[in-house]
């Protein structure tokens, strides 16, 4: 079954999306001949898209949790900041590599692969976004002042002041 959607690029010939169940996938050595091969390629791209979304949220969470350490400039604070930056750089590298892998997958111009990337990214957002919201809400609850602190703010005369 072959259905083609033709588009042209200025000076570059025809670019086609196909609904074909056979062809090369990423490498000439990975040739999709059967439906099982296509299903494996679809699972691979869906998981890669999920991983890409997951890495985005891991970077967000680690940035919120670790942040830049404040305090007097010291070797300890400097090393903690360097560890944080190294961790963030590694996560960024993984996210960029996953994104480039997904771009190469989409450039196979197989409609099924393209749809699996969209589905994987959507599932990743659907399942991981609530985790971020829960984590952010817990962080907000921890920063709310206690009842005693509120009472002290409203009535400062109740504070014990040593003179």
PDB file of C-alpha atoms in Angstrom:
ATOM      1  CA  UNK A   1       0.000   0.000   0.000  1.00  0.00           C
ATOM      2  CA  UNK A   2       1.656   3.192  -1.144  1.00  0.00           C
ATOM      3  CA  UNK A   3       0.155   6.621  -0.608  1.00  0.00           C
ATOM      4  CA  UNK A   4       2.375   9.604  -1.260  1.00  0.00           C
ATOM      5  CA  UNK A   5       2.052  13.204  -0.203  1.00  0.00           C
ATOM      6  CA  UNK A   6       4.201  15.293  -2.530  1.00  0.00           C
ATOM      7  CA  UNK A   7       5.828  18.547  -1.627  1.00  0.00           C
ATOM      8  CA  UNK A   8       8.647  20.301  -3.396  1.00  0.00           C
ATOM      9  CA  UNK A   9      11.551  22.210  -1.981  1.00  0.00           C
ATOM     10  CA  UNK A  10      13.038  25.049  -3.971  1.00  0.00           C
ATOM     11  CA  UNK A  11      15.963  23.611  -5.930  1.00  0.00           C
ATOM     12  CA  UNK A  12      15.934  20.223  -4.169  1.00  0.00           C
ATOM     13  CA  UNK A  13      13.554  17.888  -5.994  1.00  0.00           C
ATOM     14  CA  UNK A  14      10.526  16.143  -4.471  1.00  0.00           C
ATOM     15  CA  UNK A  15      10.194  15.286  -0.799  1.00  0.00           C
ATOM     16  CA  UNK A  16       7.592  12.618  -0.128  1.00  0.00           C
ATOM     17  CA  UNK A  17       5.887  11.195   2.916  1.00  0.00           C
ATOM     18  CA  UNK A  18       4.798   7.617   2.425  1.00  0.00           C
ATOM     19  CA  UNK A  19       2.608   5.099   4.204  1.00  0.00           C
ATOM     20  CA  UNK A  20       4.942   2.327   3.112  1.00  0.00           C
ATOM     21  CA  UNK A  21       5.643  -0.564   5.477  1.00  0.00           C
ATOM     22  CA  UNK A  22       9.071  -1.248   3.981  1.00  0.00           C
ATOM     23  CA  UNK A  23      12.256   0.739   3.490  1.00  0.00           C
ATOM     24  CA  UNK A  24      15.400   1.829   5.289  1.00  0.00           C
ATOM     25  CA  UNK A  25      15.113   3.222   8.775  1.00  0.00           C
ATOM     26  CA  UNK A  26      17.986   5.492   9.845  1.00  0.00           C
ATOM     27  CA  UNK A  27      20.692   3.148   8.491  1.00  0.00           C
ATOM     28  CA  UNK A  28      21.020   1.107   5.338  1.00  0.00           C
ATOM     29  CA  UNK A  29      21.561  -1.909   7.593  1.00  0.00           C
ATOM     30  CA  UNK A  30      18.201  -1.435   9.333  1.00  0.00           C
ATOM     31  CA  UNK A  31      15.842  -2.333   6.532  1.00  0.00           C
ATOM     32  CA  UNK A  32      12.175  -2.693   7.388  1.00  0.00           C
ATOM     33  CA  UNK A  33      10.753  -5.634   5.428  1.00  0.00           C
ATOM     34  CA  UNK A  34       7.873  -6.806   7.588  1.00  0.00           C
ATOM     35  CA  UNK A  35       5.125  -5.402   9.744  1.00  0.00           C
ATOM     36  CA  UNK A  36       7.058  -6.649  12.804  1.00  0.00           C
ATOM     37  CA  UNK A  37      10.072  -4.580  11.719  1.00  0.00           C
ATOM     38  CA  UNK A  38       7.851  -1.531  11.321  1.00  0.00           C
ATOM     39  CA  UNK A  39       6.318  -2.119  14.753  1.00  0.00           C
ATOM     40  CA  UNK A  40       9.796  -2.316  16.316  1.00  0.00           C
ATOM     41  CA  UNK A  41      10.763   0.946  14.610  1.00  0.00           C
ATOM     42  CA  UNK A  42       7.533   2.559  15.835  1.00  0.00           C
ATOM     43  CA  UNK A  43       8.162   1.393  19.406  1.00  0.00           C
ATOM     44  CA  UNK A  44      11.744   2.698  19.212  1.00  0.00           C
ATOM     45  CA  UNK A  45      10.675   6.151  18.068  1.00  0.00           C
ATOM     46  CA  UNK A  46       7.780   6.331  20.553  1.00  0.00           C
ATOM     47  CA  UNK A  47      10.114   5.459  23.432  1.00  0.00           C
ATOM     48  CA  UNK A  48      12.686   7.987  22.195  1.00  0.00           C
ATOM     49  CA  UNK A  49       9.994  10.702  22.148  1.00  0.00           C
ATOM     50  CA  UNK A  50       8.913   9.701  25.667  1.00  0.00           C
ATOM     51  CA  UNK A  51      12.557   9.864  26.766  1.00  0.00           C
ATOM     52  CA  UNK A  52      12.917  13.320  25.242  1.00  0.00           C
ATOM     53  CA  UNK A  53       9.906  14.599  27.193  1.00  0.00           C
ATOM     54  CA  UNK A  54      11.154  12.867  30.336  1.00  0.00           C
ATOM     55  CA  UNK A  55      14.567  14.503  30.027  1.00  0.00           C
ATOM     56  CA  UNK A  56      12.909  17.887  29.706  1.00  0.00           C
ATOM     57  CA  UNK A  57      11.077  17.362  32.995  1.00  0.00           C
ATOM     58  CA  UNK A  58      14.132  15.887  34.761  1.00  0.00           C
ATOM     59  CA  UNK A  59      16.092  18.993  33.768  1.00  0.00           C
ATOM     60  CA  UNK A  60      13.299  21.200  35.067  1.00  0.00           C
ATOM     61  CA  UNK A  61      13.057  19.334  38.378  1.00  0.00           C
ATOM     62  CA  UNK A  62      16.796  19.234  38.953  1.00  0.00           C
ATOM     63  CA  UNK A  63      17.073  22.936  38.181  1.00  0.00           C
ATOM     64  CA  UNK A  64      14.358  23.699  40.741  1.00  0.00           C
ATOM     65  CA  UNK A  65      15.775  21.374  43.399  1.00  0.00           C
ATOM     66  CA  UNK A  66      19.455  22.117  43.086  1.00  0.00           C
ATOM     67  CA  UNK A  67      19.563  25.695  41.857  1.00  0.00           C
ATOM     68  CA  UNK A  68      22.606  27.863  42.396  1.00  0.00           C
ATOM     69  CA  UNK A  69      23.925  27.739  45.944  1.00  0.00           C
ATOM     70  CA  UNK A  70      24.007  31.067  47.700  1.00  0.00           C
ATOM     71  CA  UNK A  71      26.406  32.098  50.368  1.00  0.00           C
ATOM     72  CA  UNK A  72      29.903  33.335  50.889  1.00  0.00           C
ATOM     73  CA  UNK A  73      32.190  32.563  47.980  1.00  0.00           C
ATOM     74  CA  UNK A  74      34.047  29.448  49.052  1.00  0.00           C
ATOM     75  CA  UNK A  75      35.514  26.341  47.504  1.00  0.00           C
ATOM     76  CA  UNK A  76      32.569  24.254  48.749  1.00  0.00           C
ATOM     77  CA  UNK A  77      29.946  26.509  47.139  1.00  0.00           C
ATOM     78  CA  UNK A  78      32.016  26.650  43.951  1.00  0.00           C
ATOM     79  CA  UNK A  79      32.237  22.830  43.773  1.00  0.00           C
ATOM     80  CA  UNK A  80      28.500  22.444  44.427  1.00  0.00           C
ATOM     81  CA  UNK A  81      27.730  24.917  41.637  1.00  0.00           C
ATOM     82  CA  UNK A  82      30.112  23.086  39.297  1.00  0.00           C
ATOM     83  CA  UNK A  83      28.441  19.733  40.069  1.00  0.00           C
ATOM     84  CA  UNK A  84      25.047  21.263  39.334  1.00  0.00           C
ATOM     85  CA  UNK A  85      26.274  22.764  36.069  1.00  0.00           C
ATOM     86  CA  UNK A  86      27.905  19.477  35.046  1.00  0.00           C
ATOM     87  CA  UNK A  87      24.683  17.560  35.766  1.00  0.00           C
ATOM     88  CA  UNK A  88      22.629  20.121  33.824  1.00  0.00           C
ATOM     89  CA  UNK A  89      25.095  19.932  30.918  1.00  0.00           C
ATOM     90  CA  UNK A  90      24.860  16.131  30.783  1.00  0.00           C
ATOM     91  CA  UNK A  91      21.064  16.279  30.794  1.00  0.00           C
ATOM     92  CA  UNK A  92      21.147  18.943  28.073  1.00  0.00           C
ATOM     93  CA  UNK A  93      23.465  16.771  25.979  1.00  0.00           C
ATOM     94  CA  UNK A  94      21.125  13.773  26.318  1.00  0.00           C
ATOM     95  CA  UNK A  95      18.065  15.856  25.480  1.00  0.00           C
ATOM     96  CA  UNK A  96      19.761  17.378  22.423  1.00  0.00           C
ATOM     97  CA  UNK A  97      20.940  13.961  21.222  1.00  0.00           C
ATOM     98  CA  UNK A  98      17.463  12.501  21.645  1.00  0.00           C
ATOM     99  CA  UNK A  99      15.944  15.440  19.771  1.00  0.00           C
ATOM    100  CA  UNK A 100      18.392  15.007  16.894  1.00  0.00           C
ATOM    101  CA  UNK A 101      17.637  11.271  16.800  1.00  0.00           C
ATOM    102  CA  UNK A 102      13.923  12.069  16.542  1.00  0.00           C
ATOM    103  CA  UNK A 103      14.637  14.573  13.778  1.00  0.00           C
ATOM    104  CA  UNK A 104      16.513  11.915  11.817  1.00  0.00           C
ATOM    105  CA  UNK A 105      13.632   9.505  12.349  1.00  0.00           C
ATOM    106  CA  UNK A 106      11.156  12.032  11.003  1.00  0.00           C
ATOM    107  CA  UNK A 107      13.405  12.653   8.003  1.00  0.00           C
ATOM    108  CA  UNK A 108      12.833   9.053   6.927  1.00  0.00           C
ATOM    109  CA  UNK A 109       9.566  10.545   5.601  1.00  0.00           C
ATOM    110  CA  UNK A 110       7.600   7.531   6.790  1.00  0.00           C
ATOM    111  CA  UNK A 111       4.201   8.721   7.957  1.00  0.00           C
ATOM    112  CA  UNK A 112       3.923   5.933  10.549  1.00  0.00           C
ATOM    113  CA  UNK A 113       7.254   6.898  12.120  1.00  0.00           C
ATOM    114  CA  UNK A 114       6.241  10.568  12.124  1.00  0.00           C
ATOM    115  CA  UNK A 115       2.943   9.735  13.859  1.00  0.00           C
ATOM    116  CA  UNK A 116       4.750   7.578  16.452  1.00  0.00           C
ATOM    117  CA  UNK A 117       7.017  10.528  17.330  1.00  0.00           C
ATOM    118  CA  UNK A 118       3.980  12.760  17.860  1.00  0.00           C
ATOM    119  CA  UNK A 119       2.201  10.081  19.917  1.00  0.00           C
ATOM    120  CA  UNK A 120       5.284   9.449  22.083  1.00  0.00           C
ATOM    121  CA  UNK A 121       5.800  13.142  22.733  1.00  0.00           C
ATOM    122  CA  UNK A 122       2.107  13.607  23.556  1.00  0.00           C
ATOM    123  CA  UNK A 123       2.084  10.630  25.933  1.00  0.00           C
ATOM    124  CA  UNK A 124       5.209  11.929  27.620  1.00  0.00           C
ATOM    125  CA  UNK A 125       3.596  15.317  28.154  1.00  0.00           C
ATOM    126  CA  UNK A 126       0.303  13.755  29.287  1.00  0.00           C
ATOM    127  CA  UNK A 127       1.899  11.524  31.924  1.00  0.00           C
ATOM    128  CA  UNK A 128       4.814  13.685  33.064  1.00  0.00           C
ATOM    129  CA  UNK A 129       3.238  17.156  33.230  1.00  0.00           C
ATOM    130  CA  UNK A 130       1.022  16.254  36.243  1.00  0.00           C
ATOM    131  CA  UNK A 131       4.133  15.062  38.101  1.00  0.00           C
ATOM    132  CA  UNK A 132       5.646  18.507  37.650  1.00  0.00           C
ATOM    133  CA  UNK A 133       2.461  20.172  38.874  1.00  0.00           C
ATOM    134  CA  UNK A 134       2.358  17.942  41.980  1.00  0.00           C
ATOM    135  CA  UNK A 135       6.021  18.648  42.700  1.00  0.00           C
ATOM    136  CA  UNK A 136       5.551  22.402  42.221  1.00  0.00           C
ATOM    137  CA  UNK A 137       2.482  22.399  44.514  1.00  0.00           C
ATOM    138  CA  UNK A 138       4.412  20.562  47.243  1.00  0.00           C
ATOM    139  CA  UNK A 139       7.208  23.105  46.966  1.00  0.00           C
ATOM    140  CA  UNK A 140       4.678  25.956  47.323  1.00  0.00           C
ATOM    141  CA  UNK A 141       3.095  24.289  50.386  1.00  0.00           C
ATOM    142  CA  UNK A 142       6.517  23.983  52.059  1.00  0.00           C
ATOM    143  CA  UNK A 143       7.181  27.686  51.613  1.00  0.00           C
ATOM    144  CA  UNK A 144       3.886  28.825  53.151  1.00  0.00           C
ATOM    145  CA  UNK A 145       4.355  30.395  56.571  1.00  0.00           C
ATOM    146  CA  UNK A 146       3.039  28.513  59.610  1.00  0.00           C
ATOM    147  CA  UNK A 147       0.174  29.775  61.775  1.00  0.00           C
ATOM    148  CA  UNK A 148       2.647  30.997  64.407  1.00  0.00           C
ATOM    149  CA  UNK A 149       4.604  32.939  61.799  1.00  0.00           C
ATOM    150  CA  UNK A 150       1.397  34.504  60.494  1.00  0.00           C
ATOM    151  CA  UNK A 151       0.377  35.507  64.033  1.00  0.00           C
ATOM    152  CA  UNK A 152       3.799  37.082  64.606  1.00  0.00           C
ATOM    153  CA  UNK A 153       3.543  39.006  61.376  1.00  0.00           C
ATOM    154  CA  UNK A 154       0.044  40.296  62.187  1.00  0.00           C
ATOM    155  CA  UNK A 155       0.848  41.193  65.811  1.00  0.00           C
ATOM    156  CA  UNK A 156       4.520  42.077  66.184  1.00  0.00           C
ATOM    157  CA  UNK A 157       4.075  42.986  69.880  1.00  0.00           C
ATOM    158  CA  UNK A 158       3.917  39.283  70.771  1.00  0.00           C
ATOM    159  CA  UNK A 159       7.550  38.822  69.801  1.00  0.00           C
ATOM    160  CA  UNK A 160       9.924  38.440  72.682  1.00  0.00           C
ATOM    161  CA  UNK A 161      12.596  41.097  72.316  1.00  0.00           C
ATOM    162  CA  UNK A 162      15.764  40.932  74.386  1.00  0.00           C
ATOM    163  CA  UNK A 163      17.306  44.253  75.218  1.00  0.00           C
TER     164      UNK A 163
END
